[in-house]
Amino acid sequence: MKLLETVKINQWNLQSRVVMAPMTRSFADLETGVIHPDTVAYYAKRAKHGVGMIITEGIAVSPEARGTIGIPGLYTEDQTEAWKEVTAQVHQEGGIIIAQLWHVGRLSHSAITGGLQPVAPSAVQANGLTHRVGLPYETPKAMSEEDIQKVIQDFTKAAINAQLAGFDGVEIHAAHGYLIDQFQFPWVNFRKDAYGRNKYLFLEEILQAVANSIGAERVIVRFSEHKDDTPLFFWEQPEKEVIEILDVFRRTGIQVIHPSAQTYRKPLAGHELTLHALVRKHWEGVVIGVGELTPEIAEESLAKGEIQLAAFGRLLLSNADLVKRLKEDKSIKDYNPKSDLQHLR
């Protein structure tokens, strides 16, 4: 299987084309944001059994970046030190590990952020309730220029801390209606300044700052059409949106991207192509595929060059040894949230 091939992507030598998708687990210390001790074995086990690249659960870049309880961080020395054992063990098992850097923006509550009011491009309250805690989203503070610069610095500092902790790179989470994506969301960004006139400026400045500090070749970007709090939203002009965001990646030197689709094979609402097919039409770099992939769908997409890496989420929760099972042609266990989400195993 092409899925099981070794491959070199930028400076990363991957033992397979299988990627562990980022999945929020919420097992970090509620107060300190320091990872749970079981996190070490949780990630190392996947690397041991052949996963080429592990992308961590979303890691907060600041206290106000958190959207629920138990979110790990990379903004303190203690948090950074705790991650060192994870990266060391993953490397010992032959894996590559990427820190996903995350800021949820308005999708939070002051009870989660330590009393800080959530922030957003404009003061527009999100629909629904915070994850796990079930608190209604608060009306966010419209970000000032100073707030924007602070968040850019927070992402940059977290990226530097990730490098200090031994991570092989970072993924900037610019998808799913979280803070960076909120600037690109016409229902949330009503600004009249440069960040309103150019909805991709915030993303571009974060990518440029992070690339300048750790190298663009160590940066991956995740983006999406869908928003977690607004399931009915869709791009009116998908091709235009994709072309514009890909131009941002080119300008900032990004070479590996992670388009996030809920269902890989489902065409976009306003286009005949799927998200990944549309991206491939306009992007010459590396693409990570994701969206309820099966090994069969991944293999087909890799074979035709639509993607270069395939990310699996639930299958890697229920099968830490997924790659080994594929190599040995063994059955794959079905995902069971009742058992697979209760523990880091």
CSV table of C-alpha atoms in Angstrom, one decimal, residues 161-342:
chain,number,residue,atom,x,y,z
A,161,ASN,CA,8.3,26.9,23.0
A,162,ALA,CA,7.2,24.0,20.8
A,163,GLN,CA,10.7,23.9,19.3
A,164,LEU,CA,12.3,24.1,22.8
A,165,ALA,CA,10.0,21.1,23.8
A,166,GLY,CA,11.4,19.0,20.9
A,167,PHE,CA,8.5,19.2,18.5
A,168,ASP,CA,9.4,18.7,14.8
A,169,GLY,CA,7.1,21.6,13.8
A,170,VAL,CA,3.8,23.3,14.4
A,171,GLU,CA,0.3,23.3,12.9
A,172,ILE,CA,-1.5,26.6,12.9
A,173,HIS,CA,-5.2,25.9,13.6
A,174,ALA,CA,-6.9,28.3,11.2
A,175,ALA,CA,-10.1,26.2,10.7
A,176,HIS,CA,-13.5,25.3,12.2
A,177,GLY,CA,-14.7,28.8,13.2
A,178,TYR,CA,-11.9,29.4,15.8
A,179,LEU,CA,-10.2,32.7,16.2
A,180,ILE,CA,-8.1,32.9,13.0
A,181,ASP,CA,-11.1,31.6,11.0
A,182,GLN,CA,-13.4,34.1,12.7
A,183,PHE,CA,-11.5,36.9,10.8
A,184,GLN,CA,-12.4,35.1,7.6
A,185,PHE,CA,-16.1,34.6,8.6
A,186,PRO,CA,-18.4,37.3,7.2
A,187,TRP,CA,-20.9,36.7,10.0
A,188,VAL,CA,-18.3,37.6,12.6
A,189,ASN,CA,-15.9,40.1,11.1
A,190,PHE,CA,-17.5,43.5,10.7
A,191,ARG,CA,-14.3,45.5,11.1
A,192,LYS,CA,-13.7,48.6,9.1
A,193,ASP,CA,-9.9,48.5,9.5
A,194,ALA,CA,-7.2,46.6,7.5
A,195,TYR,CA,-8.3,43.3,9.3
A,196,GLY,CA,-11.8,43.8,8.0
A,197,ARG,CA,-10.9,44.9,4.5
A,198,ASN,CA,-8.5,42.0,4.2
A,199,LYS,CA,-10.0,39.0,6.0
A,200,TYR,CA,-6.8,37.0,5.5
A,201,LEU,CA,-4.4,39.6,7.0
A,202,PHE,CA,-4.5,38.2,10.5
A,203,LEU,CA,-3.7,34.7,9.3
A,204,GLU,CA,-0.9,36.0,7.1
A,205,GLU,CA,0.7,37.9,9.9
A,206,ILE,CA,0.6,34.9,12.2
A,207,LEU,CA,2.1,32.6,9.6
A,208,GLN,CA,4.8,35.1,8.7
A,209,ALA,CA,5.7,35.7,12.4
A,210,VAL,CA,5.8,32.0,13.1
A,211,ALA,CA,7.7,31.2,9.9
A,212,ASN,CA,10.3,33.9,10.8
A,213,SER,CA,10.8,32.4,14.2
A,214,ILE,CA,11.0,28.6,13.5
A,215,GLY,CA,11.2,28.3,9.7
A,216,ALA,CA,8.4,28.1,7.2
A,217,GLU,CA,9.4,24.5,6.4
A,218,ARG,CA,8.3,23.5,9.9
A,219,VAL,CA,4.8,25.1,9.7
A,220,ILE,CA,1.6,23.3,8.6
A,221,VAL,CA,-1.7,25.1,8.3
A,222,ARG,CA,-5.2,23.7,8.9
A,223,PHE,CA,-8.2,25.4,7.3
A,224,SER,CA,-11.8,24.5,6.5
A,225,GLU,CA,-15.1,25.7,5.1
A,226,HIS,CA,-17.2,24.4,8.0
A,227,LYS,CA,-17.6,26.2,11.3
A,228,ASP,CA,-18.2,24.3,14.5
A,229,ASP,CA,-20.8,26.7,15.8
A,230,THR,CA,-22.5,27.4,12.5
A,231,PRO,CA,-23.2,24.1,10.7
A,232,LEU,CA,-25.3,25.6,7.9
A,233,PHE,CA,-22.5,28.0,6.7
A,234,PHE,CA,-20.9,27.4,3.3
A,235,TRP,CA,-18.7,29.4,1.0
A,236,GLU,CA,-20.7,31.1,-1.7
A,237,GLN,CA,-17.7,31.1,-4.0
A,238,PRO,CA,-15.6,28.1,-3.0
A,239,GLU,CA,-13.0,28.3,-5.8
A,240,LYS,CA,-12.3,32.0,-5.1
A,241,GLU,CA,-11.9,31.3,-1.3
A,242,VAL,CA,-9.5,28.5,-1.9
A,243,ILE,CA,-7.4,30.5,-4.4
A,244,GLU,CA,-7.2,33.4,-2.0
A,245,ILE,CA,-6.1,31.4,1.0
A,246,LEU,CA,-3.6,29.4,-1.0
A,247,ASP,CA,-2.0,32.6,-2.1
A,248,VAL,CA,-1.5,33.5,1.6
A,249,PHE,CA,0.3,30.2,2.1
A,250,ARG,CA,2.5,30.9,-1.0
A,251,ARG,CA,3.4,34.4,0.2
A,252,THR,CA,4.4,33.1,3.6
A,253,GLY,CA,6.4,30.1,2.3
A,254,ILE,CA,4.1,27.4,3.7
A,255,GLN,CA,4.6,24.1,1.9
A,256,VAL,CA,2.3,21.6,3.8
A,257,ILE,CA,-1.4,22.3,4.3
A,258,HIS,CA,-4.2,20.4,6.0
A,259,PRO,CA,-7.6,21.1,4.4
A,260,SER,CA,-10.2,19.9,6.9
A,261,ALA,CA,-13.4,18.3,5.5
A,262,GLN,CA,-16.1,16.7,7.6
A,263,THR,CA,-16.6,14.0,4.9
A,264,TYR,CA,-13.7,13.6,2.5
A,265,ARG,CA,-15.7,12.5,-0.5
A,266,LYS,CA,-18.6,14.9,-0.1
A,267,PRO,CA,-18.5,17.8,-2.7
A,268,LEU,CA,-18.6,21.4,-1.4
A,269,ALA,CA,-22.0,22.9,-1.1
A,270,GLY,CA,-21.3,25.5,-3.8
A,271,HIS,CA,-19.0,23.4,-6.1
A,272,GLU,CA,-18.9,20.2,-7.9
A,273,LEU,CA,-15.5,19.3,-6.4
A,274,THR,CA,-14.6,18.1,-2.9
A,275,LEU,CA,-12.5,20.4,-0.8
A,276,HIS,CA,-9.3,18.3,-1.4
A,277,ALA,CA,-9.9,18.0,-5.1
A,278,LEU,CA,-10.4,21.8,-5.4
A,279,VAL,CA,-7.3,22.4,-3.4
A,280,ARG,CA,-5.2,20.0,-5.6
A,281,LYS,CA,-6.4,21.9,-8.7
A,282,HIS,CA,-4.7,25.1,-7.4
A,283,TRP,CA,-1.9,23.8,-5.1
A,284,GLU,CA,1.4,22.3,-6.1
A,285,GLY,CA,2.6,21.5,-2.5
A,286,VAL,CA,1.9,18.8,0.0
A,287,VAL,CA,-1.7,18.1,1.1
A,288,ILE,CA,-2.8,16.2,4.2
A,289,GLY,CA,-6.2,14.5,3.6
A,290,VAL,CA,-8.7,14.2,6.4
A,291,GLY,CA,-12.5,13.7,6.8
A,292,GLU,CA,-13.7,10.2,8.0
A,293,LEU,CA,-11.1,8.6,5.8
A,294,THR,CA,-10.9,4.8,5.5
A,295,PRO,CA,-7.7,3.1,4.5
A,296,GLU,CA,-9.3,2.3,1.1
A,297,ILE,CA,-10.3,5.9,0.4
A,298,ALA,CA,-6.9,7.1,1.5
A,299,GLU,CA,-5.1,4.7,-0.7
A,300,GLU,CA,-7.1,5.7,-3.7
A,301,SER,CA,-6.5,9.4,-3.1
A,302,LEU,CA,-2.8,8.9,-2.5
A,303,ALA,CA,-2.5,6.8,-5.7
A,304,LYS,CA,-4.0,9.6,-7.8
A,305,GLY,CA,-1.9,12.3,-6.2
A,306,GLU,CA,-4.8,14.2,-4.7
A,307,ILE,CA,-3.1,14.0,-1.3
A,308,GLN,CA,0.4,13.1,0.0
A,309,LEU,CA,-0.5,12.2,3.6
A,310,ALA,CA,-3.7,10.7,5.1
A,311,ALA,CA,-4.9,11.7,8.5
A,312,PHE,CA,-7.0,9.4,10.7
A,313,GLY,CA,-8.8,10.3,13.9
A,314,ARG,CA,-11.2,7.8,15.3
A,315,LEU,CA,-9.5,4.8,13.8
A,316,LEU,CA,-6.3,5.7,15.7
A,317,LEU,CA,-8.2,6.1,18.9
A,318,SER,CA,-9.7,2.6,18.6
A,319,ASN,CA,-6.5,1.1,17.0
A,320,ALA,CA,-3.2,2.5,18.3
A,321,ASP,CA,-1.6,-0.2,16.1
A,322,LEU,CA,-3.6,0.8,13.0
A,323,VAL,CA,-0.5,0.8,10.7
A,324,LYS,CA,0.6,-2.6,12.0
A,325,ARG,CA,-2.8,-4.0,11.4
A,326,LEU,CA,-2.8,-2.7,7.9
A,327,LYS,CA,0.6,-4.2,7.2
A,328,GLU,CA,-0.4,-7.6,8.6
A,329,ASP,CA,-3.9,-7.4,6.9
A,330,LYS,CA,-5.6,-7.8,10.3
A,331,SER,CA,-9.1,-6.5,11.1
A,332,ILE,CA,-9.6,-3.0,12.4
A,333,LYS,CA,-11.6,-2.4,15.5
A,334,ASP,CA,-14.6,-0.2,15.3
A,335,TYR,CA,-14.5,3.1,17.1
A,336,ASN,CA,-16.4,3.0,20.4
A,337,PRO,CA,-16.7,6.4,22.1
A,338,LYS,CA,-17.8,4.9,25.4
A,339,SER,CA,-14.5,3.1,25.7
A,340,ASP,CA,-12.1,5.0,23.4
A,341,LEU,CA,-12.7,8.4,24.9
A,342,GLN,CA,-12.6,7.6,28.6
